[in-house]
């Protein structure tokens, strides 16, 4: 019997119906799949059943990684890596575009997503991300502007990715049961997105604007743009509005204008 480690966010998905549904979201046959945090290998088995060309799994927990090696030793298309996903350079994993599945530890799920959005250059190393989040976090990721959940996470996540909500998952589908609901999201690379030279500027600008989300745009705008009127006119921004009233596109354009001004 495996004792789940709380420190590694171990809540194993045991609901067969959900596992089946997750592996039916996209075509797996003959594709190269990356699974992060495979745990006891529940989703791993369902993925293998669909005959991927190759399955790479990355598990931080040494004893679980060892157990996965043992359980799947008769399969030649699986590669178990015992490492921390946050320390991996995904571009080095494989030449094929990867389809990624992850029932991630909740505490690092947004960190991983930000890492992937901010770090990838012009080349997408994946064609699809299927990721599980704590429901409240997922709600912030997919929030539309003019709503209270809208903020930095929505803006950063939507920059290069189209996001689709698949479904919510109740605590009873996991063992041990988490205290919160979960949501499964899919992320697809966008063909076109507004060019930003340094993605850190997107983090910076959204941080400054959303630092005081109830205040008008005036103060953060003037701080960043020195009261520049041209940019305001060009982007049609009313400084009496609040940060949540500007849509994502406007933020990307603001970053791009900011980069033009400071370079
Ligand atoms: N996907 C499995 C397990 C989910 S629990 C299932 O659905 O049943 C989350 C898993 O992520 C655990 O196995 C945990 O050990 C692993 N994990 C936690 N932090 C990690 C990290 N930084 N890198 C890789 N795996 C990690």
PDB file of C-alpha atoms in Angstrom, residues 95-259:
ATOM      1  CA  UNK A  95      12.312  16.128 -31.084  1.00  0.00           C
ATOM      2  CA  UNK A  96       8.623  15.329 -31.583  1.00  0.00           C
ATOM      3  CA  UNK A  97       5.968  17.805 -30.530  1.00  0.00           C
ATOM      4  CA  UNK A  98       4.639  16.594 -27.211  1.00  0.00           C
ATOM      5  CA  UNK A  99       1.087  16.163 -25.999  1.00  0.00           C
ATOM      6  CA  UNK A 100       1.191  16.801 -22.266  1.00  0.00           C
ATOM      7  CA  UNK A 101      -0.992  15.325 -19.530  1.00  0.00           C
ATOM      8  CA  UNK A 102      -0.650  16.407 -15.956  1.00  0.00           C
ATOM      9  CA  UNK A 103      -2.596  15.940 -12.812  1.00  0.00           C
ATOM     10  CA  UNK A 104      -0.233  18.366 -11.174  1.00  0.00           C
ATOM     11  CA  UNK A 105       0.370  19.056  -7.533  1.00  0.00           C
ATOM     12  CA  UNK A 106      -1.873  22.063  -6.932  1.00  0.00           C
ATOM     13  CA  UNK A 107       0.811  24.063  -5.198  1.00  0.00           C
ATOM     14  CA  UNK A 108       3.035  24.170  -8.271  1.00  0.00           C
ATOM     15  CA  UNK A 109       0.507  23.988 -11.111  1.00  0.00           C
ATOM     16  CA  UNK A 110       0.452  27.724 -11.841  1.00  0.00           C
ATOM     17  CA  UNK A 111       4.215  27.944 -11.445  1.00  0.00           C
ATOM     18  CA  UNK A 112       4.647  25.304 -14.140  1.00  0.00           C
ATOM     19  CA  UNK A 113       2.160  27.000 -16.452  1.00  0.00           C
ATOM     20  CA  UNK A 114       3.862  30.406 -16.053  1.00  0.00           C
ATOM     21  CA  UNK A 115       7.233  28.801 -16.646  1.00  0.00           C
ATOM     22  CA  UNK A 116       6.004  27.299 -19.897  1.00  0.00           C
ATOM     23  CA  UNK A 117       4.325  30.465 -21.128  1.00  0.00           C
ATOM     24  CA  UNK A 118       7.145  32.805 -20.210  1.00  0.00           C
ATOM     25  CA  UNK A 119      10.026  30.521 -21.179  1.00  0.00           C
ATOM     26  CA  UNK A 120       9.078  29.239 -24.600  1.00  0.00           C
ATOM     27  CA  UNK A 121      10.592  31.207 -27.405  1.00  0.00           C
ATOM     28  CA  UNK A 122       9.134  31.170 -30.918  1.00  0.00           C
ATOM     29  CA  UNK A 123       8.930  27.438 -31.006  1.00  0.00           C
ATOM     30  CA  UNK A 124       6.144  25.517 -29.297  1.00  0.00           C
ATOM     31  CA  UNK A 125       7.484  22.233 -27.954  1.00  0.00           C
ATOM     32  CA  UNK A 126       3.932  20.955 -27.386  1.00  0.00           C
ATOM     33  CA  UNK A 127       0.754  20.756 -29.412  1.00  0.00           C
ATOM     34  CA  UNK A 128      -1.601  20.408 -26.446  1.00  0.00           C
ATOM     35  CA  UNK A 129      -1.490  20.657 -22.664  1.00  0.00           C
ATOM     36  CA  UNK A 130      -4.147  18.808 -20.662  1.00  0.00           C
ATOM     37  CA  UNK A 131      -3.763  20.023 -17.096  1.00  0.00           C
ATOM     38  CA  UNK A 132      -5.623  19.741 -13.837  1.00  0.00           C
ATOM     39  CA  UNK A 133      -6.022  22.720 -11.531  1.00  0.00           C
ATOM     40  CA  UNK A 134      -7.681  23.596  -8.312  1.00  0.00           C
ATOM     41  CA  UNK A 135     -11.099  24.854  -9.476  1.00  0.00           C
ATOM     42  CA  UNK A 136     -10.606  28.399  -8.160  1.00  0.00           C
ATOM     43  CA  UNK A 137      -7.336  28.695 -10.039  1.00  0.00           C
ATOM     44  CA  UNK A 138      -8.891  27.358 -13.248  1.00  0.00           C
ATOM     45  CA  UNK A 139     -11.695  29.903 -12.859  1.00  0.00           C
ATOM     46  CA  UNK A 140      -9.091  32.672 -12.769  1.00  0.00           C
ATOM     47  CA  UNK A 141      -7.247  31.294 -15.789  1.00  0.00           C
ATOM     48  CA  UNK A 142     -10.363  31.264 -17.980  1.00  0.00           C
ATOM     49  CA  UNK A 143     -11.981  34.432 -16.595  1.00  0.00           C
ATOM     50  CA  UNK A 144     -13.239  37.052 -19.075  1.00  0.00           C
ATOM     51  CA  UNK A 145     -12.494  40.725 -18.556  1.00  0.00           C
ATOM     52  CA  UNK A 146     -15.056  42.729 -16.520  1.00  0.00           C
ATOM     53  CA  UNK A 147     -15.427  39.828 -14.081  1.00  0.00           C
ATOM     54  CA  UNK A 148     -14.006  39.566 -10.576  1.00  0.00           C
ATOM     55  CA  UNK A 149     -11.882  36.488 -11.351  1.00  0.00           C
ATOM     56  CA  UNK A 150     -10.127  38.265 -14.221  1.00  0.00           C
ATOM     57  CA  UNK A 151      -6.530  39.229 -13.534  1.00  0.00           C
ATOM     58  CA  UNK A 152      -2.852  38.547 -14.165  1.00  0.00           C
ATOM     59  CA  UNK A 153      -3.288  34.805 -14.471  1.00  0.00           C
ATOM     60  CA  UNK A 154      -6.016  35.158 -17.122  1.00  0.00           C
ATOM     61  CA  UNK A 155      -3.966  37.671 -19.116  1.00  0.00           C
ATOM     62  CA  UNK A 156      -0.685  35.753 -18.989  1.00  0.00           C
ATOM     63  CA  UNK A 157      -2.303  32.377 -19.743  1.00  0.00           C
ATOM     64  CA  UNK A 158      -4.258  33.667 -22.730  1.00  0.00           C
ATOM     65  CA  UNK A 159      -1.320  35.351 -24.434  1.00  0.00           C
ATOM     66  CA  UNK A 160      -0.049  32.451 -26.550  1.00  0.00           C
ATOM     67  CA  UNK A 161      -2.649  29.821 -25.765  1.00  0.00           C
ATOM     68  CA  UNK A 162      -6.285  29.128 -26.488  1.00  0.00           C
ATOM     69  CA  UNK A 163      -7.862  27.652 -23.393  1.00  0.00           C
ATOM     70  CA  UNK A 164     -10.803  25.317 -23.121  1.00  0.00           C
ATOM     71  CA  UNK A 165     -12.471  24.059 -19.976  1.00  0.00           C
ATOM     72  CA  UNK A 166     -13.162  20.320 -20.121  1.00  0.00           C
ATOM     73  CA  UNK A 167     -14.938  19.564 -16.827  1.00  0.00           C
ATOM     74  CA  UNK A 168     -14.852  19.870 -13.052  1.00  0.00           C
ATOM     75  CA  UNK A 169     -13.828  16.874 -10.968  1.00  0.00           C
ATOM     76  CA  UNK A 170     -15.160  16.199  -7.483  1.00  0.00           C
ATOM     77  CA  UNK A 171     -12.911  15.227  -4.527  1.00  0.00           C
ATOM     78  CA  UNK A 172     -14.457  11.719  -4.474  1.00  0.00           C
ATOM     79  CA  UNK A 173     -12.642  10.882  -7.731  1.00  0.00           C
ATOM     80  CA  UNK A 174      -9.294  11.009  -5.903  1.00  0.00           C
ATOM     81  CA  UNK A 175      -7.568   9.056  -3.161  1.00  0.00           C
ATOM     82  CA  UNK A 176      -6.850  10.538  -0.723  1.00  0.00           C
ATOM     83  CA  UNK A 177      -9.639  13.031  -1.341  1.00  0.00           C
ATOM     84  CA  UNK A 178      -8.518  16.654  -1.629  1.00  0.00           C
ATOM     85  CA  UNK A 179     -10.544  19.327   0.196  1.00  0.00           C
ATOM     86  CA  UNK A 180     -11.237  21.227  -3.019  1.00  0.00           C
ATOM     87  CA  UNK A 181     -12.841  20.727  -6.418  1.00  0.00           C
ATOM     88  CA  UNK A 182     -10.594  20.353  -9.454  1.00  0.00           C
ATOM     89  CA  UNK A 183     -10.958  21.458 -13.071  1.00  0.00           C
ATOM     90  CA  UNK A 184      -9.379  20.033 -16.195  1.00  0.00           C
ATOM     91  CA  UNK A 185      -8.248  22.558 -18.810  1.00  0.00           C
ATOM     92  CA  UNK A 186      -6.828  22.173 -22.324  1.00  0.00           C
ATOM     93  CA  UNK A 187      -4.317  24.664 -23.747  1.00  0.00           C
ATOM     94  CA  UNK A 188      -3.697  24.929 -27.499  1.00  0.00           C
ATOM     95  CA  UNK A 189      -0.876  27.024 -29.050  1.00  0.00           C
ATOM     96  CA  UNK A 190      -2.176  30.096 -30.902  1.00  0.00           C
ATOM     97  CA  UNK A 191      -1.080  30.619 -34.489  1.00  0.00           C
ATOM     98  CA  UNK A 192      -1.085  34.373 -34.030  1.00  0.00           C
ATOM     99  CA  UNK A 193      -0.369  36.354 -30.938  1.00  0.00           C
ATOM    100  CA  UNK A 194       0.833  39.865 -30.189  1.00  0.00           C
ATOM    101  CA  UNK A 195       4.623  39.984 -30.166  1.00  0.00           C
ATOM    102  CA  UNK A 196       6.272  40.888 -26.885  1.00  0.00           C
ATOM    103  CA  UNK A 197      10.062  41.134 -26.847  1.00  0.00           C
ATOM    104  CA  UNK A 198      10.539  40.194 -23.242  1.00  0.00           C
ATOM    105  CA  UNK A 199       7.695  38.258 -21.573  1.00  0.00           C
ATOM    106  CA  UNK A 200       8.957  39.479 -18.205  1.00  0.00           C
ATOM    107  CA  UNK A 201       7.456  42.833 -19.211  1.00  0.00           C
ATOM    108  CA  UNK A 202       4.036  41.186 -19.391  1.00  0.00           C
ATOM    109  CA  UNK A 203       4.512  39.930 -15.846  1.00  0.00           C
ATOM    110  CA  UNK A 204       5.737  43.347 -14.729  1.00  0.00           C
ATOM    111  CA  UNK A 205       2.983  45.428 -16.298  1.00  0.00           C
ATOM    112  CA  UNK A 206       0.150  43.174 -15.169  1.00  0.00           C
ATOM    113  CA  UNK A 207       1.649  43.121 -11.662  1.00  0.00           C
ATOM    114  CA  UNK A 208       1.738  46.911 -11.485  1.00  0.00           C
ATOM    115  CA  UNK A 209      -1.793  47.325 -12.901  1.00  0.00           C
ATOM    116  CA  UNK A 210      -3.385  44.664 -10.726  1.00  0.00           C
ATOM    117  CA  UNK A 211      -1.537  45.602  -7.579  1.00  0.00           C
ATOM    118  CA  UNK A 212      -4.489  47.774  -6.673  1.00  0.00           C
ATOM    119  CA  UNK A 213      -7.313  46.209  -8.613  1.00  0.00           C
ATOM    120  CA  UNK A 214     -10.014  48.466  -7.218  1.00  0.00           C
ATOM    121  CA  UNK A 215      -8.231  51.688  -8.084  1.00  0.00           C
ATOM    122  CA  UNK A 216      -8.451  53.560 -11.387  1.00  0.00           C
ATOM    123  CA  UNK A 217      -5.927  52.925 -14.156  1.00  0.00           C
ATOM    124  CA  UNK A 218      -4.566  56.453 -13.888  1.00  0.00           C
ATOM    125  CA  UNK A 219      -1.864  55.896 -11.301  1.00  0.00           C
ATOM    126  CA  UNK A 220      -0.245  52.703 -12.640  1.00  0.00           C
ATOM    127  CA  UNK A 221      -0.502  54.043 -16.194  1.00  0.00           C
ATOM    128  CA  UNK A 222       1.242  57.277 -15.352  1.00  0.00           C
ATOM    129  CA  UNK A 223       3.874  55.417 -13.384  1.00  0.00           C
ATOM    130  CA  UNK A 224       4.708  53.192 -16.362  1.00  0.00           C
ATOM    131  CA  UNK A 225       4.050  55.486 -19.301  1.00  0.00           C
ATOM    132  CA  UNK A 226       4.836  58.842 -17.810  1.00  0.00           C
ATOM    133  CA  UNK A 227       1.392  60.120 -18.790  1.00  0.00           C
ATOM    134  CA  UNK A 228       1.986  59.397 -22.505  1.00  0.00           C
ATOM    135  CA  UNK A 229      -1.180  60.546 -24.379  1.00  0.00           C
ATOM    136  CA  UNK A 230      -0.361  58.934 -27.725  1.00  0.00           C
ATOM    137  CA  UNK A 231      -0.524  55.392 -26.413  1.00  0.00           C
ATOM    138  CA  UNK A 232      -3.805  56.142 -24.648  1.00  0.00           C
ATOM    139  CA  UNK A 233      -5.381  57.392 -27.862  1.00  0.00           C
ATOM    140  CA  UNK A 234      -3.963  54.595 -29.981  1.00  0.00           C
ATOM    141  CA  UNK A 235      -5.307  51.892 -27.653  1.00  0.00           C
ATOM    142  CA  UNK A 236      -8.442  53.800 -26.791  1.00  0.00           C
ATOM    143  CA  UNK A 237      -7.973  53.542 -23.043  1.00  0.00           C
ATOM    144  CA  UNK A 238     -10.034  55.449 -20.514  1.00  0.00           C
ATOM    145  CA  UNK A 239      -7.942  56.003 -17.384  1.00  0.00           C
ATOM    146  CA  UNK A 240     -10.989  56.240 -15.163  1.00  0.00           C
ATOM    147  CA  UNK A 241     -11.652  52.534 -15.649  1.00  0.00           C
ATOM    148  CA  UNK A 242     -10.237  49.798 -13.389  1.00  0.00           C
ATOM    149  CA  UNK A 243      -7.654  47.132 -14.340  1.00  0.00           C
ATOM    150  CA  UNK A 244     -10.305  44.444 -14.822  1.00  0.00           C
ATOM    151  CA  UNK A 245     -12.098  46.524 -17.483  1.00  0.00           C
ATOM    152  CA  UNK A 246      -9.298  46.194 -20.054  1.00  0.00           C
ATOM    153  CA  UNK A 247      -9.369  43.050 -22.165  1.00  0.00           C
ATOM    154  CA  UNK A 248      -6.348  40.786 -22.641  1.00  0.00           C
ATOM    155  CA  UNK A 249      -5.480  42.171 -26.082  1.00  0.00           C
ATOM    156  CA  UNK A 250      -5.189  45.667 -24.668  1.00  0.00           C
ATOM    157  CA  UNK A 251      -2.672  44.475 -22.085  1.00  0.00           C
ATOM    158  CA  UNK A 252      -0.535  42.742 -24.721  1.00  0.00           C
ATOM    159  CA  UNK A 253      -0.594  45.899 -26.830  1.00  0.00           C
ATOM    160  CA  UNK A 254       0.293  47.991 -23.790  1.00  0.00           C
ATOM    161  CA  UNK A 255       3.345  45.814 -23.170  1.00  0.00           C
ATOM    162  CA  UNK A 256       4.373  46.116 -26.773  1.00  0.00           C
ATOM    163  CA  UNK A 257       4.038  49.949 -26.622  1.00  0.00           C
ATOM    164  CA  UNK A 258       5.953  49.972 -23.351  1.00  0.00           C
ATOM    165  CA  UNK A 259       8.788  48.061 -24.961  1.00  0.00           C
TER     166      UNK A 259
END
